[in-house]
Amino acid sequence: MKNTFRTLSALVFCLILAGTTALAKPDKVDGINVPSGRIPQEIKNNNYPHTYFPGTERVGKDEMRIVALGTGMPTQTPSNAAASFLVELGNGESFLFDVGTGSTERLAGLEADYSTLDKVFISHLHTDHAGDLAALWVSGWIGGRYTPLQVYGPSGSAPELGTKVHVDHIRAAWAWDVTSRAGTLPNAGGEIVAHEFDFSKTAVIYNENGVKVTAFPAIHIRDGAVSYRLDWNGLSFVFGGDSVPNKWFLKEAQGADVIVHECFFTPEQWMDIAGFPYKQAYWVTTLIHTPPQGFGKLMSMMKPRLAVAYHYWNHRDIEFAIYDGVRETYDGPLVMAADLTVINVTKDHIESREVSVNHEAWAQGTSREWDTATRGDPATGLMADWLIEGKLEGINPAPTQPID
Ligand SMILES: [Zn+2]
Ligand SMILES: [Zn+2]
């Protein structure tokens, strides 16, 4: 008995030693990787801290946590990346809605578990909604994803305008990148898979593990824009993408807990900001987008538990006027989302706060599952002999450990 105790003690000691000497791997908490040494706390009695520090709070088993990763425009500003919302569920799953240009920088600030960030739903193929797809694909792969990135998105009026061709071209455009990394990274994580669906039909396009995502048509410049609704465990989240108010949205978003919808500028604001004449400004703001008064009127018809406005620059000299515009037509619960606004949703409570990001934050690191995932042979033969022969010998240090 004593010997057994000693053996066990030695084993535990070795494990502790191994844990401290090895490169710090994330810890698994409720099936999710969290940065090593950090223990996310359960939130009790809706007693949320005023500030959300990434990785410090567990998503409750009946809770949905929504983070606005990007809330701005095609031209980013330091405070507004382009459109992207992250939805994390109490079952451990994560869903990205759009991944607009610059939004992956915000994702990195969350010290996220890339192994769970393997599903992205694209509302339409504007860069401010899909421009960081390649960045998510490759940075997520290096950062811990060891399964393919699954991209759900609409068809267009012709095959070349749909999500499948878009993803095929991303794969082709980044062949230099992906083939150069093959072998050192898990094979499956280097794959990107398109799930294209008919943009013109309201349909459940994802239904797994109790999570249902429904897509329905949106009206935005040309055929091939959609909005989404996610239902899970009695909670629902709607992501409008870009659209003018439309009958599909009114029907499908009905009764949702949280409705995210674009809230653009007024024609007068856009004339001032962009220097457009009135006719073009009206077209952009009101015929292909939804200005503040339209957003407000739509939310007055929908009456969600929380309306979330985004898709404008939240500069101080304009955001109050946008807010005032919404309040002309809507007096219900409202969040004017900024990048890194976080919204926690349960059946009896909604909390809206801001994320505090450490700008020196490390990626949380890859997991043991990532380490042991199947890899091919390291890439060889990718450089010509004359190029290799140009290397200066003895400049970079020789290895200090075996490398064969
Ligand atoms: Zn758009
Ligand atoms: Zn947009």
Coordinates of C-alpha atoms and ligand atoms in Angstrom, one line a residue:
M1 CA 0.0 0.0 0.0
K2 CA 2.8 2.3 1.0
N3 CA 4.7 1.4 -2.2
T4 CA 1.6 2.0 -4.3
F5 CA 1.3 5.4 -2.7
R6 CA 4.9 6.2 -3.4
T7 CA 4.5 5.1 -7.0
L8 CA 1.4 7.2 -7.4
S9 CA 3.1 10.2 -5.8
A10 CA 6.1 9.9 -8.1
L11 CA 3.7 9.6 -11.1
V12 CA 1.8 12.7 -10.0
F13 CA 5.1 14.5 -9.5
C14 CA 6.3 13.5 -12.9
L15 CA 3.1 14.7 -14.5
I16 CA 3.3 18.0 -12.7
L17 CA 6.9 18.3 -13.8
A18 CA 6.0 17.4 -17.3
G19 CA 3.3 20.0 -17.2
T20 CA 5.7 22.7 -16.1
T21 CA 8.6 21.8 -18.4
A22 CA 6.6 21.2 -21.6
L23 CA 5.5 24.1 -23.7
A24 CA 2.4 25.3 -21.9
K25 CA -0.6 23.6 -23.5
P26 CA -4.1 24.8 -23.1
D27 CA -6.2 23.2 -20.3
K28 CA -9.4 21.6 -21.2
V29 CA -12.4 23.0 -19.3
D30 CA -15.8 21.6 -20.2
G31 CA -14.3 20.3 -23.5
I32 CA -12.9 23.7 -24.5
N33 CA -9.3 24.7 -24.5
V34 CA -8.4 27.6 -22.3
P35 CA -5.0 29.3 -21.9
S36 CA -2.9 27.3 -19.6
G37 CA -3.2 28.3 -16.0
R38 CA -6.4 30.2 -16.5
I39 CA -9.6 28.8 -14.8
P40 CA -12.8 30.3 -16.3
Q41 CA -15.3 31.0 -13.6
E42 CA -19.0 30.1 -13.6
I43 CA -21.2 33.2 -13.4
K44 CA -23.8 32.9 -10.7
N45 CA -27.0 34.9 -10.2
N46 CA -26.3 37.0 -13.3
N47 CA -23.5 38.6 -11.4
Y48 CA -21.4 39.5 -14.4
P49 CA -18.3 41.6 -13.9
H50 CA -18.6 45.0 -15.6
T51 CA -15.8 44.1 -18.0
Y52 CA -15.4 40.8 -19.8
F53 CA -11.8 39.6 -19.7
P54 CA -11.4 36.8 -22.4
G55 CA -11.1 33.3 -21.0
T56 CA -12.2 34.2 -17.5
E57 CA -15.9 33.2 -17.7
R58 CA -17.5 29.9 -18.5
V59 CA -20.4 30.0 -20.9
G60 CA -23.2 28.5 -18.7
K61 CA -24.7 25.3 -20.0
D62 CA -27.9 27.1 -20.9
E63 CA -26.2 30.3 -22.0
M64 CA -25.3 31.9 -25.3
R65 CA -22.5 34.4 -25.5
I66 CA -22.3 36.7 -28.5
V67 CA -19.2 38.7 -29.3
A68 CA -19.2 41.4 -32.0
L69 CA -15.8 41.0 -33.7
G70 CA -16.4 43.5 -36.4
T71 CA -19.1 46.2 -36.7
G72 CA -17.9 48.6 -39.3
M73 CA -17.6 49.2 -43.0
P74 CA -15.6 47.9 -46.0
T75 CA -12.9 50.5 -45.2
Q76 CA -11.8 49.6 -41.7
T77 CA -10.8 52.1 -39.0
P78 CA -8.7 51.3 -35.9
S79 CA -11.9 51.0 -33.9
N80 CA -14.1 49.2 -36.5
A81 CA -13.2 46.0 -38.3
A82 CA -15.7 44.8 -40.8
A83 CA -18.7 42.6 -40.1
S84 CA -18.3 39.5 -37.9
F85 CA -20.2 38.0 -34.9
L86 CA -19.1 35.1 -32.8
V87 CA -21.7 33.0 -31.1
E88 CA -20.5 30.6 -28.3
L89 CA -23.0 28.1 -26.9
G90 CA -23.2 26.3 -23.6
N91 CA -22.7 23.0 -25.4
G92 CA -19.1 24.0 -26.2
E93 CA -19.7 24.8 -29.9
S94 CA -18.8 28.1 -31.6
F95 CA -20.3 29.7 -34.7
L96 CA -19.0 32.6 -36.7
F97 CA -21.4 34.7 -38.7
D98 CA -19.4 36.6 -41.4
V99 CA -15.7 37.1 -41.2
G100 CA -15.2 40.6 -42.6
T101 CA -11.8 42.2 -43.2
G102 CA -9.9 42.9 -40.0
S103 CA -12.2 40.8 -37.8
T104 CA -9.7 38.0 -37.2
E105 CA -7.5 40.5 -35.3
R106 CA -10.4 40.8 -32.8
L107 CA -10.8 37.1 -32.7
A108 CA -7.1 36.8 -31.7
G109 CA -7.7 39.3 -28.9
L110 CA -10.2 36.8 -27.4
E111 CA -7.4 34.2 -27.1
A112 CA -9.9 31.9 -28.7
D113 CA -9.8 28.1 -29.0
Y114 CA -9.3 27.8 -32.7
S115 CA -10.1 24.1 -32.6
T116 CA -13.7 25.1 -32.0
L117 CA -13.8 27.8 -34.6
D118 CA -14.4 25.5 -37.6
K119 CA -17.8 26.8 -38.8
V120 CA -18.4 30.1 -40.5
F121 CA -21.7 31.3 -42.1
I122 CA -21.3 33.9 -44.8
S123 CA -24.2 36.3 -45.4
H124 CA -22.9 37.5 -48.8
L125 CA -19.6 37.8 -50.6
H126 CA -18.7 41.5 -50.0
T127 CA -15.2 41.9 -48.5
D128 CA -16.6 43.5 -45.5
H129 CA -18.4 40.2 -44.7
A130 CA -16.0 37.6 -46.1
G131 CA -12.7 39.4 -46.6
D132 CA -10.9 37.6 -43.7
L133 CA -11.9 34.1 -44.8
A134 CA -8.4 33.1 -45.9
A135 CA -6.9 34.6 -42.7
L136 CA -9.3 32.6 -40.6
W137 CA -8.6 29.4 -42.6
V138 CA -4.8 29.6 -42.3
S139 CA -4.3 31.4 -39.0
G140 CA -6.8 29.0 -37.3
W141 CA -5.0 26.1 -38.8
I142 CA -1.6 27.2 -37.4
G143 CA -3.4 28.3 -34.2
G144 CA -5.0 25.0 -33.3
R145 CA -7.7 23.9 -35.7
Y146 CA -7.0 20.3 -36.8
T147 CA -10.2 19.7 -38.7
P148 CA -11.4 21.4 -42.0
L149 CA -12.9 24.9 -41.9
Q150 CA -16.5 24.5 -42.9
V151 CA -17.9 27.5 -44.8
Y152 CA -21.6 27.8 -45.3
G153 CA -22.8 30.4 -47.8
P154 CA -25.3 31.2 -50.5
S155 CA -25.4 30.5 -54.2
G156 CA -25.6 33.5 -56.6
S157 CA -27.3 34.1 -59.9
A158 CA -24.6 32.1 -61.6
P159 CA -22.2 29.4 -60.3
E160 CA -19.2 31.8 -60.4
L161 CA -21.0 34.2 -58.1
G162 CA -21.7 31.5 -55.4
T163 CA -19.8 30.5 -52.2
K164 CA -18.4 27.3 -53.7
V165 CA -16.5 29.0 -56.5
H166 CA -15.4 31.7 -54.0
V167 CA -14.0 29.0 -51.7
D168 CA -12.4 27.1 -54.6
H169 CA -10.7 30.3 -55.7
I170 CA -9.5 31.0 -52.2
R171 CA -8.0 27.6 -52.1
A172 CA -6.3 28.1 -55.5
A173 CA -5.2 31.6 -54.7
W174 CA -3.4 30.5 -51.5
A175 CA -1.8 27.4 -53.0
W176 CA 1.7 28.8 -52.4
D177 CA 0.8 29.3 -48.7
V178 CA -0.9 26.0 -48.0
T179 CA 1.5 23.7 -49.9
S180 CA 4.4 25.3 -48.1
R181 CA 3.0 24.5 -44.7
A182 CA 1.9 21.0 -45.5
G183 CA 3.5 18.4 -43.4
T184 CA 4.3 20.6 -40.4
L185 CA 0.6 21.2 -39.7
P186 CA -2.3 18.7 -39.4
N187 CA -3.5 17.6 -42.8
A188 CA -7.2 18.0 -42.2
G189 CA -6.9 21.6 -40.7
G190 CA -5.5 22.7 -44.1
E191 CA -8.8 21.9 -45.8
I192 CA -11.6 24.4 -46.5
V193 CA -15.0 23.0 -47.4
A194 CA -17.8 25.0 -49.0
H195 CA -21.4 24.2 -48.2
E196 CA -23.3 26.2 -50.8
F197 CA -27.1 26.4 -50.5
D198 CA -29.8 28.0 -52.7
F199 CA -30.0 31.6 -51.6
S200 CA -33.6 31.9 -52.8
K201 CA -35.0 29.3 -50.4
T202 CA -35.7 29.6 -46.7
A203 CA -34.1 26.4 -45.4
V204 CA -32.4 24.8 -42.4
I205 CA -28.8 24.6 -43.7
Y206 CA -27.2 23.3 -40.5
N207 CA -28.8 20.9 -38.0
E208 CA -26.5 19.1 -35.6
N209 CA -26.1 18.5 -31.9
G210 CA -29.3 20.5 -31.1
V211 CA -28.2 23.6 -33.1
K212 CA -30.3 24.6 -36.0
V213 CA -29.3 27.4 -38.5
T214 CA -31.8 28.6 -40.9
A215 CA -31.0 30.8 -43.9
F216 CA -33.4 33.1 -45.7
P217 CA -33.2 35.6 -48.6
A218 CA -32.0 39.1 -48.1
I219 CA -32.3 42.1 -50.4
H220 CA -28.9 43.6 -51.1
I221 CA -27.8 44.9 -54.5
R222 CA -27.8 41.5 -56.3
D223 CA -29.0 37.9 -56.0
G224 CA -27.1 35.9 -53.4
A225 CA -27.4 37.7 -50.0
V226 CA -29.0 35.9 -47.0
S227 CA -29.7 36.4 -43.3
Y228 CA -29.4 33.7 -40.7
R229 CA -31.2 32.5 -37.6
L230 CA -29.6 30.2 -35.0
D231 CA -31.8 28.3 -32.6
W232 CA -30.4 26.2 -29.7
N233 CA -31.8 25.1 -26.4
G234 CA -34.7 27.6 -26.5
L235 CA -32.5 30.6 -27.3
S236 CA -32.3 32.3 -30.7
F237 CA -29.9 34.6 -32.5
V238 CA -30.6 36.3 -35.8
F239 CA -27.8 37.8 -38.0
G240 CA -29.2 40.1 -40.7
G241 CA -26.0 40.6 -42.8
D242 CA -26.8 43.4 -45.2
S243 CA -30.3 44.0 -46.4
V244 CA -33.1 46.4 -46.8
P245 CA -36.0 45.4 -44.5
N246 CA -37.9 42.5 -46.1
K247 CA -40.7 40.1 -45.7
W248 CA -38.5 37.1 -45.1
F249 CA -36.8 38.8 -42.2
L250 CA -40.0 39.8 -40.7
K251 CA -41.2 36.2 -40.8
E252 CA -38.1 34.2 -39.9
A253 CA -36.6 36.5 -37.2
Q254 CA -39.9 36.7 -35.4
G255 CA -39.7 35.9 -31.7
A256 CA -35.9 35.8 -31.7
D257 CA -34.1 36.7 -28.5
V258 CA -31.3 38.8 -30.0
I259 CA -31.6 40.3 -33.5
V260 CA -28.5 41.8 -35.1
H261 CA -29.3 43.9 -38.1
E262 CA -27.4 46.4 -40.1
C263 CA -27.9 50.1 -39.3
F264 CA -26.4 52.2 -42.0
F265 CA -26.0 56.0 -42.3
T266 CA -28.8 58.4 -43.5
P267 CA -28.4 59.8 -47.0
E268 CA -27.4 63.2 -45.6
Q269 CA -24.8 61.6 -43.4
W270 CA -23.4 59.7 -46.3
M271 CA -23.3 62.8 -48.5
D272 CA -21.3 64.5 -45.7
I273 CA -19.0 61.5 -45.0
A274 CA -18.4 60.1 -48.5
G275 CA -19.1 63.2 -50.6
F276 CA -21.8 61.5 -52.7
P277 CA -24.5 63.5 -54.4
Y278 CA -28.0 62.9 -52.9
K279 CA -29.2 60.4 -55.5
Q280 CA -26.3 58.0 -55.0
A281 CA -26.3 58.6 -51.3
Y282 CA -30.0 57.6 -51.1
W283 CA -29.3 54.5 -53.2
V284 CA -26.5 53.3 -51.0
T285 CA -28.0 54.1 -47.6
T286 CA -31.7 53.3 -48.3
L287 CA -32.1 51.1 -51.3
I288 CA -29.3 48.6 -50.7
H289 CA -28.8 49.2 -46.9
T290 CA -31.1 50.1 -44.0
P291 CA -30.6 53.6 -42.4
P292 CA -31.2 54.2 -38.7
Q293 CA -34.9 55.1 -38.9
G294 CA -35.5 51.9 -41.0
F295 CA -33.6 49.8 -38.5
G296 CA -35.7 51.3 -35.7
K297 CA -39.0 50.8 -37.5
L298 CA -38.1 47.1 -38.2
M299 CA -37.2 46.5 -34.6
S300 CA -40.5 48.1 -33.5
M301 CA -42.2 45.5 -35.6
M302 CA -40.0 42.6 -34.4
K303 CA -39.8 43.5 -30.7
P304 CA -36.8 41.3 -29.8
R305 CA -35.5 40.9 -26.3
L306 CA -32.5 42.8 -27.6
A307 CA -32.0 44.7 -30.9
V308 CA -28.3 45.1 -32.0
A309 CA -27.3 47.7 -34.5
Y310 CA -24.0 47.6 -36.4
H311 CA -22.5 48.5 -39.8
Y312 CA -21.5 52.1 -39.3
W313 CA -18.3 53.9 -38.1
N314 CA -18.7 54.5 -34.4
H315 CA -16.8 57.8 -34.5
R316 CA -18.1 60.2 -31.9
D317 CA -19.0 62.8 -34.5
I318 CA -21.5 60.5 -36.1
E319 CA -22.6 57.7 -33.7
F320 CA -24.9 59.8 -31.6
A321 CA -26.7 61.0 -34.7
I322 CA -27.1 57.3 -35.7
Y323 CA -28.5 56.4 -32.3
D324 CA -30.9 59.4 -32.4
G325 CA -32.1 58.2 -35.8
V326 CA -32.9 54.7 -34.3
R327 CA -34.7 56.3 -31.4
E328 CA -37.0 58.2 -33.7
T329 CA -38.7 54.9 -34.5
Y330 CA -37.8 52.4 -31.7
D331 CA -37.8 52.7 -28.0
G332 CA -37.1 49.0 -27.0
P333 CA -34.0 47.3 -25.7
L334 CA -31.0 48.3 -27.9
V335 CA -27.3 47.9 -28.2
M336 CA -25.3 50.0 -30.6
A337 CA -22.6 47.4 -31.1
A338 CA -18.9 48.3 -31.2
D339 CA -16.1 45.9 -31.9
L340 CA -15.8 43.6 -28.9
T341 CA -19.2 44.3 -27.5
V342 CA -20.2 41.0 -25.7
I343 CA -23.7 39.9 -25.0
N344 CA -24.6 37.1 -22.7
V345 CA -28.0 35.6 -23.1
T346 CA -30.0 33.2 -20.9
K347 CA -33.7 32.6 -20.7
D348 CA -34.1 35.1 -17.9
H349 CA -31.3 37.6 -18.5
I350 CA -29.4 39.5 -21.1
E351 CA -26.1 41.3 -20.2
S352 CA -24.2 43.6 -22.6
R353 CA -20.7 44.7 -21.9
E354 CA -17.4 45.3 -23.5
V355 CA -14.4 42.9 -23.8
S356 CA -11.1 44.1 -22.4
V357 CA -8.4 42.9 -24.7
N358 CA -4.8 42.6 -23.9
H359 CA -3.1 44.0 -27.0
E360 CA 0.0 41.9 -26.2
A361 CA -2.2 38.8 -25.9
W362 CA -0.7 35.5 -27.0
A363 CA -2.6 33.0 -29.0
Q364 CA -3.6 30.4 -26.4
G365 CA -1.4 27.8 -28.1
T366 CA -2.1 24.5 -29.8
S367 CA -3.5 21.5 -28.0
R368 CA -2.3 18.0 -27.6
E369 CA -5.0 16.9 -30.1
W370 CA -3.4 19.3 -32.7
D371 CA 0.0 17.9 -31.9
T372 CA -1.0 14.4 -32.6
A373 CA -3.3 14.9 -35.5
T374 CA -2.2 13.1 -38.7
R375 CA 0.4 14.9 -40.8
G376 CA 1.9 14.2 -44.2
D377 CA 5.5 14.4 -45.0
P378 CA 7.2 17.8 -44.7
A379 CA 7.2 19.6 -48.0
T380 CA 10.4 19.1 -50.0
G381 CA 11.5 19.9 -53.5
L382 CA 9.8 23.3 -53.4
M383 CA 13.0 25.2 -54.2
A384 CA 15.3 25.1 -57.1
D385 CA 18.9 23.8 -56.5
W386 CA 20.4 27.2 -57.6
L387 CA 18.3 28.9 -54.9
I388 CA 19.3 26.5 -52.1
E389 CA 23.0 26.8 -53.2
G390 CA 22.8 30.6 -52.5
K391 CA 22.5 30.0 -48.8
L392 CA 25.3 31.4 -46.7
E393 CA 26.7 28.6 -44.5
G394 CA 27.6 29.2 -40.9
I395 CA 25.5 32.3 -40.4
N396 CA 22.4 30.8 -38.7
P397 CA 23.2 28.7 -35.6
A398 CA 23.6 24.9 -35.9
P399 CA 21.0 22.7 -34.1
T400 CA 21.6 22.1 -30.5
Q401 CA 19.3 19.1 -30.4
P402 CA 18.8 16.1 -32.7
I403 CA 16.6 17.1 -35.7
D404 CA 16.5 13.8 -37.6
Ligands
ZN1 ZN -22.8 44.2 -48.5
ZN2 ZN -21.7 45.3 -45.5

